[in-house]
Coordinates of C-alpha atoms and ligand atoms in Angstrom, one line a residue:
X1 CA -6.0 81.8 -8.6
X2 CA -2.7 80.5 -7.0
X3 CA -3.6 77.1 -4.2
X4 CA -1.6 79.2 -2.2
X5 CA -3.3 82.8 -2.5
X6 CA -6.8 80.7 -1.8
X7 CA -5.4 79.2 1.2
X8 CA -4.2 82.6 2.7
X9 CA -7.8 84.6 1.6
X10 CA -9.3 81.2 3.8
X11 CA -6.8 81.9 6.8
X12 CA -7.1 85.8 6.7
X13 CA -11.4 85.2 6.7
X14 CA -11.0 82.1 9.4
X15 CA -8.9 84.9 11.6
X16 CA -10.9 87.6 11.1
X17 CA -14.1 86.1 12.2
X18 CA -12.1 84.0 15.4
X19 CA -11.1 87.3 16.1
X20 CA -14.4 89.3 16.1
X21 CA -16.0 87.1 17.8
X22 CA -13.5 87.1 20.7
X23 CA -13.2 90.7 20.6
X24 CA -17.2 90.9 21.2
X25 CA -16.9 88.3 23.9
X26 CA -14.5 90.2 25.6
X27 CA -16.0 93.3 25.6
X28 CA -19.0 91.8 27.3
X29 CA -17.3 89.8 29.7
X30 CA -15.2 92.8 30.6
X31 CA -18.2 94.6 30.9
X32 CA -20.5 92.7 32.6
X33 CA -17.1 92.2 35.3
X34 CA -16.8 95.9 35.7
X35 CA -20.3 96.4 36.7
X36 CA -20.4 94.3 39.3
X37 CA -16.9 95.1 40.9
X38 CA -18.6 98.8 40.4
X39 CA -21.6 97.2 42.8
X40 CA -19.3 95.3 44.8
X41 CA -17.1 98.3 45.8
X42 CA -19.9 100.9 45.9
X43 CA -21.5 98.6 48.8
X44 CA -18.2 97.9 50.6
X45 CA -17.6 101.7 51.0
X46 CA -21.2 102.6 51.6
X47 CA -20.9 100.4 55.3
X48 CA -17.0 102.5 55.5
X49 CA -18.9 105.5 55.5
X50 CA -22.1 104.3 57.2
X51 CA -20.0 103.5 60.4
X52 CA -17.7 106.4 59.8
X53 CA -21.0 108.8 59.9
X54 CA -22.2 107.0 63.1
X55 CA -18.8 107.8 65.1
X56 CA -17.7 111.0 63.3
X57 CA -21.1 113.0 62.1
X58 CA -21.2 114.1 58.5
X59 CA -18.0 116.7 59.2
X60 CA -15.5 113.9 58.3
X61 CA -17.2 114.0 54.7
X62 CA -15.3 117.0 53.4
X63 CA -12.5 115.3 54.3
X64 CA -12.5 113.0 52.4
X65 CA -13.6 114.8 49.1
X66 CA -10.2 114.5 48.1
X67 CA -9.1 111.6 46.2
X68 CA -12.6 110.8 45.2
X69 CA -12.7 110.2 41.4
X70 CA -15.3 107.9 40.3
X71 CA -17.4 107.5 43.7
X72 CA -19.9 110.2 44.3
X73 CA -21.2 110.6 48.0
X74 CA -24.0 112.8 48.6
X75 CA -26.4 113.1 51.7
X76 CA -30.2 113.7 51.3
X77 CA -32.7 114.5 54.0
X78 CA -36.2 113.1 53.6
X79 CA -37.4 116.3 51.8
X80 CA -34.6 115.4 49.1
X81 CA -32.7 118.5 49.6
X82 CA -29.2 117.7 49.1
X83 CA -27.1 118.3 52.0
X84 CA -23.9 117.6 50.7
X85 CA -22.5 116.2 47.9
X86 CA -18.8 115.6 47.2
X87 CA -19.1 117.3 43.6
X88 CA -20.5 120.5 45.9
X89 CA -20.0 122.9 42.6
X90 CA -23.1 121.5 40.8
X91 CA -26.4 122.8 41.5
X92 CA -28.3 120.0 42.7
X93 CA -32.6 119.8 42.0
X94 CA -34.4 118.0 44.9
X95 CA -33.6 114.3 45.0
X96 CA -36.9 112.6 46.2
X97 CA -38.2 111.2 43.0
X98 CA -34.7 109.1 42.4
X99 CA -35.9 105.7 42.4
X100 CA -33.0 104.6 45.5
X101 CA -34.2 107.6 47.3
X102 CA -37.6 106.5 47.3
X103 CA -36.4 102.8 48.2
X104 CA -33.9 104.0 51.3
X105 CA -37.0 106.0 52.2
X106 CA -39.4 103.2 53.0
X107 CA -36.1 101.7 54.9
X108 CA -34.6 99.2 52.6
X109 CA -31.5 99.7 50.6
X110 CA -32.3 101.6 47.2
X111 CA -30.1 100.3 44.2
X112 CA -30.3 101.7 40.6
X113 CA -28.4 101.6 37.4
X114 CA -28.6 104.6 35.1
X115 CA -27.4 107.2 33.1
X116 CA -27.0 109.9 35.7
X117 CA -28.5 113.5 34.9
X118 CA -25.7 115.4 36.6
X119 CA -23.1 113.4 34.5
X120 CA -24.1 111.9 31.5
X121 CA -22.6 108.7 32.2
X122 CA -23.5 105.2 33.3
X123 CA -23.8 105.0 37.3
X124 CA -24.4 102.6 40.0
X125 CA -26.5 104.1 42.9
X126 CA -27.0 103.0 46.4
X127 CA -28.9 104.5 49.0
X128 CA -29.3 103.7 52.9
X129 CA -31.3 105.9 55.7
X130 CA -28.6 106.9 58.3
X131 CA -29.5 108.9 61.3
X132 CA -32.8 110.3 59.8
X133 CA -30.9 111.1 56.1
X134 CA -30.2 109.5 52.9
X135 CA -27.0 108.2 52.3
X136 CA -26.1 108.2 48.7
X137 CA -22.7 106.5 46.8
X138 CA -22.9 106.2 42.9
X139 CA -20.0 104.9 40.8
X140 CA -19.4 105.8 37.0
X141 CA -18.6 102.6 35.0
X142 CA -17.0 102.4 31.9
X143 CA -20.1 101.9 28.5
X144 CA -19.3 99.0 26.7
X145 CA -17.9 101.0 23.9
X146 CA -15.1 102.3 25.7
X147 CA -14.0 99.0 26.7
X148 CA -14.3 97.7 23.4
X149 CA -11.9 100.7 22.7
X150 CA -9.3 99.8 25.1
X151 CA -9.4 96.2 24.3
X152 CA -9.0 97.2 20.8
X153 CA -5.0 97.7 20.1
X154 CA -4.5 94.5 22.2
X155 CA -6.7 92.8 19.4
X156 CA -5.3 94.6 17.0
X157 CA -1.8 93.5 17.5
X158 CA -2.8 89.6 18.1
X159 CA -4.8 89.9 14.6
X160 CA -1.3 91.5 13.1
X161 CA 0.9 88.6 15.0
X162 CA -1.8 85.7 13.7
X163 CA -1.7 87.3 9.9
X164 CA 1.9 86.9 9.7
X165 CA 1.8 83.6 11.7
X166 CA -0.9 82.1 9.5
X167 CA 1.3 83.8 6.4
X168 CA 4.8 81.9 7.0
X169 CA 2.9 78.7 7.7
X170 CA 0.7 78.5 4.8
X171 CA 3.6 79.1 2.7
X172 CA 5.6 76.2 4.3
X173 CA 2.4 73.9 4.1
X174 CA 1.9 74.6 0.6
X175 CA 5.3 74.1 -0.3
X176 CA 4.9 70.7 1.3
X177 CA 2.5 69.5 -0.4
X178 CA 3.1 70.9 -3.8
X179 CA 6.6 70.1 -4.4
X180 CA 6.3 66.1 -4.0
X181 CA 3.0 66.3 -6.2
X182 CA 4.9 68.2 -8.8
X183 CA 8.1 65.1 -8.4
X184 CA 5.4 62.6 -9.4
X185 CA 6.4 60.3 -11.8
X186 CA 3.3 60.1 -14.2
X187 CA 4.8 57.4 -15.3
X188 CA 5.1 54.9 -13.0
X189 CA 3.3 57.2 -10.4
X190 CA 3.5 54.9 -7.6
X191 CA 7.3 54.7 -7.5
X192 CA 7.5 56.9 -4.5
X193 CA 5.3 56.7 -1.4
X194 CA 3.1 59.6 -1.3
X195 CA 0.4 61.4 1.3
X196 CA -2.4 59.0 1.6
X197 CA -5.1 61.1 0.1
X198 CA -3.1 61.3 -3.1
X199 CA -2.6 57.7 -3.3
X200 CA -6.1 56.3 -4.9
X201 CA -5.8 59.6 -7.6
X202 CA -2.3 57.8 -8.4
X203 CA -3.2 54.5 -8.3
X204 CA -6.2 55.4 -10.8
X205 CA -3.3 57.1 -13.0
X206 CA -0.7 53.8 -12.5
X207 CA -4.2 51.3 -13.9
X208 CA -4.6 53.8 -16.4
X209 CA -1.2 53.9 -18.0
X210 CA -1.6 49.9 -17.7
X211 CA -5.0 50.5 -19.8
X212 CA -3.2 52.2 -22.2
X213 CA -0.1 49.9 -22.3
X214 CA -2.4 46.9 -22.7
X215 CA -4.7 48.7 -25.7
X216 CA -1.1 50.0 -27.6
X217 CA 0.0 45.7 -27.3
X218 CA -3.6 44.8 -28.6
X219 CA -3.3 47.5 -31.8
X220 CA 0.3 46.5 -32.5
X221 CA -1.0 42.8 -32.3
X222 CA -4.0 43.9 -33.9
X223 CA -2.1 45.8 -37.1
X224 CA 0.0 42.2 -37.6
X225 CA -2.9 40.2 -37.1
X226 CA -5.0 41.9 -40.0
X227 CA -2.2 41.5 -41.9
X228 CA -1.8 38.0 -41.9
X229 CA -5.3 37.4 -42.0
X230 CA -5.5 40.0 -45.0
X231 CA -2.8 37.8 -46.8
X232 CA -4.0 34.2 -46.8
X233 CA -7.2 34.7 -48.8
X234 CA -5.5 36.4 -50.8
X235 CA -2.6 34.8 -51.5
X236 CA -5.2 31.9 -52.8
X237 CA -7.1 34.2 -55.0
X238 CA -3.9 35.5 -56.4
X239 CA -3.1 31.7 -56.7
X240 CA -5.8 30.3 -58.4
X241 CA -6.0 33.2 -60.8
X242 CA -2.6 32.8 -61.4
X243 CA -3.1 29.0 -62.4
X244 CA -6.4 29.9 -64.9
X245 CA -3.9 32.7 -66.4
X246 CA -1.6 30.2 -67.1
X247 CA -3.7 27.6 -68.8
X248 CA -3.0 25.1 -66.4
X249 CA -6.4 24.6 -65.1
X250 CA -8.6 22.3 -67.2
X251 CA -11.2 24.0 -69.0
X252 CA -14.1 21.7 -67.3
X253 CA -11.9 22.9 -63.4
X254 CA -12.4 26.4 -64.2
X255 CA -15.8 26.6 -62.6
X256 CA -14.8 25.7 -59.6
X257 CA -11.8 27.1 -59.2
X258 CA -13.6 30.5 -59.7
X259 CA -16.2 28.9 -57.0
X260 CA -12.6 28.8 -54.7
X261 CA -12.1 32.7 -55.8
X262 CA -15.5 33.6 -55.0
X263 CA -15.3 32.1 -51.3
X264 CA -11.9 33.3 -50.7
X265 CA -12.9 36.7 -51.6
X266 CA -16.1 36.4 -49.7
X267 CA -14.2 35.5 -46.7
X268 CA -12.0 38.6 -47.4
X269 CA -14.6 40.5 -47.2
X270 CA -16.5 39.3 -44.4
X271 CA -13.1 39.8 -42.3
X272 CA -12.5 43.7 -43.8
X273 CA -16.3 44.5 -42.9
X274 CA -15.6 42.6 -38.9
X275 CA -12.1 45.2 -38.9
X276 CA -13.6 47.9 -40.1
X277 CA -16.7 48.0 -37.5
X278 CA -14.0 47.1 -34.9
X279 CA -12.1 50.1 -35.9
X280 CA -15.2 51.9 -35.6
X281 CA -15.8 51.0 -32.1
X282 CA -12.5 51.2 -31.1
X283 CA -12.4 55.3 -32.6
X284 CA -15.8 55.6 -31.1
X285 CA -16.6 56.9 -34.6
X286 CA -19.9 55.0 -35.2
X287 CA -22.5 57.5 -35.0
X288 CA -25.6 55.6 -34.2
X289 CA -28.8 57.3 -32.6
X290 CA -29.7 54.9 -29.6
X291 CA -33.7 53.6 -30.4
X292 CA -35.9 51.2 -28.6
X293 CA -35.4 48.0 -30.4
X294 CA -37.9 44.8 -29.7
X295 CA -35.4 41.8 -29.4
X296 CA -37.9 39.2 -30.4
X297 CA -38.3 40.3 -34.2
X298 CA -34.5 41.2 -34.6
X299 CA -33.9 38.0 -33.8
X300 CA -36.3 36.4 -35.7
X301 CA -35.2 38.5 -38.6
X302 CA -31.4 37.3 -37.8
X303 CA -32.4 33.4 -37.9
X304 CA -34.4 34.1 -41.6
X305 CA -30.8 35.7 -42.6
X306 CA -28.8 32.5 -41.4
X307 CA -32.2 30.0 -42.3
X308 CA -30.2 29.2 -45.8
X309 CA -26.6 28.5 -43.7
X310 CA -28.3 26.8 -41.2
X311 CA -29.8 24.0 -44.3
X312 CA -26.7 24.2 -46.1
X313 CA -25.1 22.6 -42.4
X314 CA -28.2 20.7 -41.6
X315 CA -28.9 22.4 -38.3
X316 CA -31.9 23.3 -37.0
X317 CA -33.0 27.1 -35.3
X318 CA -35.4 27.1 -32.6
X319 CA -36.5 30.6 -31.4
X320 CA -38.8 30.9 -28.6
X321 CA -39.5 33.2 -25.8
X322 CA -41.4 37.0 -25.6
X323 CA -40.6 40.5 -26.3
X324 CA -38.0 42.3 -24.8
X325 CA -37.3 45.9 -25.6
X326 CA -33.9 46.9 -25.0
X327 CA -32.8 51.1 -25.9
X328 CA -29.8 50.5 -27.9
X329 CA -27.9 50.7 -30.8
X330 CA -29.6 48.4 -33.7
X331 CA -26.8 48.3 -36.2
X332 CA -24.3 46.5 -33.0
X333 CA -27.6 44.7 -31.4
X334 CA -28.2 43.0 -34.6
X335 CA -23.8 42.6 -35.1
X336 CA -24.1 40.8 -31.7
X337 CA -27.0 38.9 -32.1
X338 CA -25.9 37.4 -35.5
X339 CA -22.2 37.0 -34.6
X340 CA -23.5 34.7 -31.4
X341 CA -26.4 32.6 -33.5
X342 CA -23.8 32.3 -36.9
X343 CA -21.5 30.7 -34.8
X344 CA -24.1 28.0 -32.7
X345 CA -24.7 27.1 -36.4
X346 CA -21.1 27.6 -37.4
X347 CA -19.6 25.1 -34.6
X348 CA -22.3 22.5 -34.5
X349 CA -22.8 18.8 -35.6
X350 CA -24.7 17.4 -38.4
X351 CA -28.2 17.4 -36.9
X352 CA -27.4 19.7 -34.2
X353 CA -29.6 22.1 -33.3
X354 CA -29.8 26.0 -31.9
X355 CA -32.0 27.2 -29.3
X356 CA -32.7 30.8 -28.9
X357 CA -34.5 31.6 -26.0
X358 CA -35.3 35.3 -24.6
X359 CA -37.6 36.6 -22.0
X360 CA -37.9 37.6 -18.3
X361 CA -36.5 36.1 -15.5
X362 CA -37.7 37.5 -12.3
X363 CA -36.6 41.3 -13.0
X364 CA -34.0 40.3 -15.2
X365 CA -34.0 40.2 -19.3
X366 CA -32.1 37.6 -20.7
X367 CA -31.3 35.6 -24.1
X368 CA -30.0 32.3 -24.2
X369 CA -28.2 30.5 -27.3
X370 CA -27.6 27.3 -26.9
X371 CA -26.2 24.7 -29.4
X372 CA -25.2 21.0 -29.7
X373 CA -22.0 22.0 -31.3
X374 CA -18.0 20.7 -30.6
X375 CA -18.0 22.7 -27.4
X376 CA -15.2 25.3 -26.0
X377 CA -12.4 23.8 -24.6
X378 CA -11.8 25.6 -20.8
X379 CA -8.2 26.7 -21.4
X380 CA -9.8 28.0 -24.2
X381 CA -13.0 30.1 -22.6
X382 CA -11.2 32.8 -21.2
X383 CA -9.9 33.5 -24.5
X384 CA -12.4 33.6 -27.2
X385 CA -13.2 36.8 -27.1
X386 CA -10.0 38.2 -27.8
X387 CA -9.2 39.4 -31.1
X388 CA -8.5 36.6 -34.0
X389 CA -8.4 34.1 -31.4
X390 CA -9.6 30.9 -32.5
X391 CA -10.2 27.8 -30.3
X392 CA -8.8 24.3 -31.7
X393 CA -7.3 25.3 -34.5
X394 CA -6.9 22.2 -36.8
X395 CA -10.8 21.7 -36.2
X396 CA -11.6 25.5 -36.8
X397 CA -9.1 25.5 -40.0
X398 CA -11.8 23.1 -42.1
X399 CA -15.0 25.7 -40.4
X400 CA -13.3 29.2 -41.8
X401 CA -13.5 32.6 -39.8
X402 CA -12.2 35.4 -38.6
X403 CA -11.8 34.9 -34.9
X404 CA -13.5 38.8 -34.6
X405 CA -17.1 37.8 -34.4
X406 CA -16.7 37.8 -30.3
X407 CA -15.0 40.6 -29.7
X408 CA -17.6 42.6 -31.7
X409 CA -19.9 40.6 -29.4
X410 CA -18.1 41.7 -26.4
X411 CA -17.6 45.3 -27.4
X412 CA -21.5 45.4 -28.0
X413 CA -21.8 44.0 -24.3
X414 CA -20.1 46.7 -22.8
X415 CA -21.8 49.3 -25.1
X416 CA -25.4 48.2 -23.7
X417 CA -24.0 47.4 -19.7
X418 CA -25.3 43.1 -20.7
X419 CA -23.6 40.2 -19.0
X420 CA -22.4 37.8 -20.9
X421 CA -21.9 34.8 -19.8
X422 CA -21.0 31.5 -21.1
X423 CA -21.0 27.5 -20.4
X424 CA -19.7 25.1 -23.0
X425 CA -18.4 21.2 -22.6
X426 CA -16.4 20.2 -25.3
X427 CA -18.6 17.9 -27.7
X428 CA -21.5 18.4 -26.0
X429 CA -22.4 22.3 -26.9
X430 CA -22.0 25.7 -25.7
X431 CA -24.9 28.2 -24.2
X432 CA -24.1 31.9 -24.6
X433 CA -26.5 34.5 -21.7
X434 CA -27.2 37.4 -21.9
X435 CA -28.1 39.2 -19.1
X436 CA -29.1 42.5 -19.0
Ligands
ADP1 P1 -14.8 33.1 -35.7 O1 -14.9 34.0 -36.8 O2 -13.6 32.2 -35.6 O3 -16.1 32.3 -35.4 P2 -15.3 34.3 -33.2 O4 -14.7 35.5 -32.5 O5 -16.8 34.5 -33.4 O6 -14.5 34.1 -34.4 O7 -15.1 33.1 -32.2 C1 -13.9 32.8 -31.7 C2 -13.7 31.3 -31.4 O8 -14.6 30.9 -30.4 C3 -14.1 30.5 -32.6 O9 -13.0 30.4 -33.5 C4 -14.5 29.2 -32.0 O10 -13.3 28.4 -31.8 C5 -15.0 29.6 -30.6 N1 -16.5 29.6 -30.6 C6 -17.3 30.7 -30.7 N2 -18.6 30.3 -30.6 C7 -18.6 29.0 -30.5 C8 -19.6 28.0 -30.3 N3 -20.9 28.3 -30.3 N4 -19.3 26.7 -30.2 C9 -18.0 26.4 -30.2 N5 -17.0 27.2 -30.3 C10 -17.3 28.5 -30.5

């Protein structure tokens, strides 16, 4: 449905119910104003006529019968035979039972409102004793539904007036708003100023296209950066191979220059499984079922896995703590877990050592990996967990890797909502938390 159409069906309800409502206050208040000018009047003229009687006698009644339209006189004796009544062609029943009869009877003034016999029709009565009789004034007052009646073309034409009213102005308001929401840029949304309420939807569009600018730089960087990392192992397979095809290498060398193959194409590996999971994560294609996983054996299981790396660099694991169950995605638990202990093992010292510590602290679950390695530069911190991004270079170019094991680490962070958290001083070691 058109904004436009929904604002008018909202305006044509709002009216109609403003307007009922007046129209039934109205009535009332018309109403209940009637009645008492009615009473009001009915008295005045009931002291006219009293004093009128009291100099004149009851001749100067036919008089006045003339002119008389809603006001009914009549005079009653105590017996409540009507003497005279201004509407003399009706046949008039003895009056004594009417309840301002009976009132004016015992000498007070009788009042009444009621739908009169005689008529049919609401009336106001009053009676008074005068000189031995009764003297009777009703009034016919309008019912409520005829006011409401004669109100009703006024309302009418206000409801037709506010319809076309609310009809123009709706269509200039829409117009307002929807013509500089259709000139947004989505571009660069926050080119122009805009209404207020729009701004934090345009803002949210603006850091969005940013997103999306940032992740296109990190693919493009990505795609060049996994070429070039592609290349140099390979380019020393292809090398060595090359110099065994020729002949050149010494019978006795051969060994080990297919031991330099071997680890080259090792490394190649390692670094095409690391862009591949990335990939994965980055498509979102990894489908994984999310499973309670206990921390303490994963990691225990991860430290068995690196036990023969960790000899061949004479370093020594630690693991300590308690159970923690985490729900979670094992295959990227265990990718995160290994990447973060590999490389306390990775960048240590001769003799270093790696503590892995997990447990609870206060309400919070955290692991801590801690080594006595070469330490993080600070410049260097902020960094690390970028793609390929390697700290120190020249010291990192003798270790080997990828310089993808953090952002996996990262993008497993955000997957389970854990902190991460690190604190390094160069040659002193680095501790890695993980809070979650
Ligand atoms: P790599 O395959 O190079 O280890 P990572 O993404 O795992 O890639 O790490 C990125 C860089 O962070 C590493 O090259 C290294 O310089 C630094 N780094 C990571 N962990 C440690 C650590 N425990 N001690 C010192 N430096 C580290």
């Amino acid at each position: 449905m058109k904004l436009q159409t929904k604002i008018h069906k909202g305006m044509l309800l709002l009216i109609t119910v403003t307007l009922l409502i007046s129209y039934s206050m109205f009535t009332y208040i018309i109403y209940r104003q009637t009645v008492n000018m009615s009473i009001h009047e009915v008295r005045q003229e009931a002291q006219y006529i009293k004093r009128l009687l009291a100099s004149m006698g009851s001749g100067f009644l036919h008089a006045i019968d003339i002119g008389l339209f809603n006001t009914r006189i009549s005079l009653i004796n105590k017996a409540g035979n009507v003497l005279y009544d201004s509407n003399m062609n009706i046949d008039f029943e003895n009056h004594l039972l009417r309840p301002e009869v009976q009132k004016a009877l015992e000498g007070e003034i009788g009042e009444d409102i009621r739908i009169s016999e005689t008529f049919g029709t609401k009336m106001f009565y009053y009676a008074e004793m005068v000189d031995n009789n009764i003297l009777r004034i009703a009034k016919k007052f309008d019912t409520v539904g005829l006011i409401a009646l004669r109100i009703l073309p006024v309302i009418l034409s206000t409801a037709c007036i506010m319809f076309i009213i609310a009809y123009i102005l709706v269509k200039i308001l829409v117009n307002k708003i929807i013509v500089p929401i259709n000139q947004i840029n989505l571009i660069h949304p926050l080119e122009r100023k805009n209404y207020d309420e729009i701004m934090p939807l345009l803002v949210r569009i603006e850091k969005q296209n940013m997103e999306k600018e940032k992740i296109d730089t990190i693919r493009k960087e990505f795609s060049a950066n996994v070429s070039h990392e592609l290349k140099t192992p390979l380019t020393s397979i292809s090398g060595y191979a090359e110099l065994i095809k020729d002949g050149i290498v010494q019978k006795e060398d051969i060994e080990s220059f297919a031991g330099r193959i071997y680890h080259e194409a090792q490394r190649l590996i390692v670094l095409i499984d690391k862009i591949m999971l990335l990939s994965k994560l980055d498509e979102e294609k990894l489908v994984l079922d999310k499973e309670e996983v206990d921390l303490y054996p994963l990691l225990l299981e991860i430290c068995n896995r690196l036990n023969p790396f960790a000899l061949e660099k004479n370093v020594h694991i630690e693991l300590s703590g308690e159970n923690i169950q985490i729900s979670g995605f094992r295959y990227i638990l265990d990718e995160m877990l290994y990447n973060l202990c590999e490389n306390a093992i990775k960048y240590n010292k001769e003799h270093g050592t790696v503590k892995i510590w997990l447990g609870k602290v206060l309400t919070t679950n955290k692991i801590i990996i801690e080594d006595t390695g070469i330490g993080i530069d600070k410049q260097d911190q902020e960094r690390i967990f970028e793609r390929f991004y390697r700290a120190d270079k020249s010291h990192n170019s003798k270790i080997g890797g990828s310089g993808l094991g953090l952002s996996i680490v990262k993008y497993a962070t955000i997957l389970h909502n854990i902190q991460i958290k690190l604190e390094s001083e160069p040659e002193k070691g680095t501790k890695f938390i993980l809070e979650f």
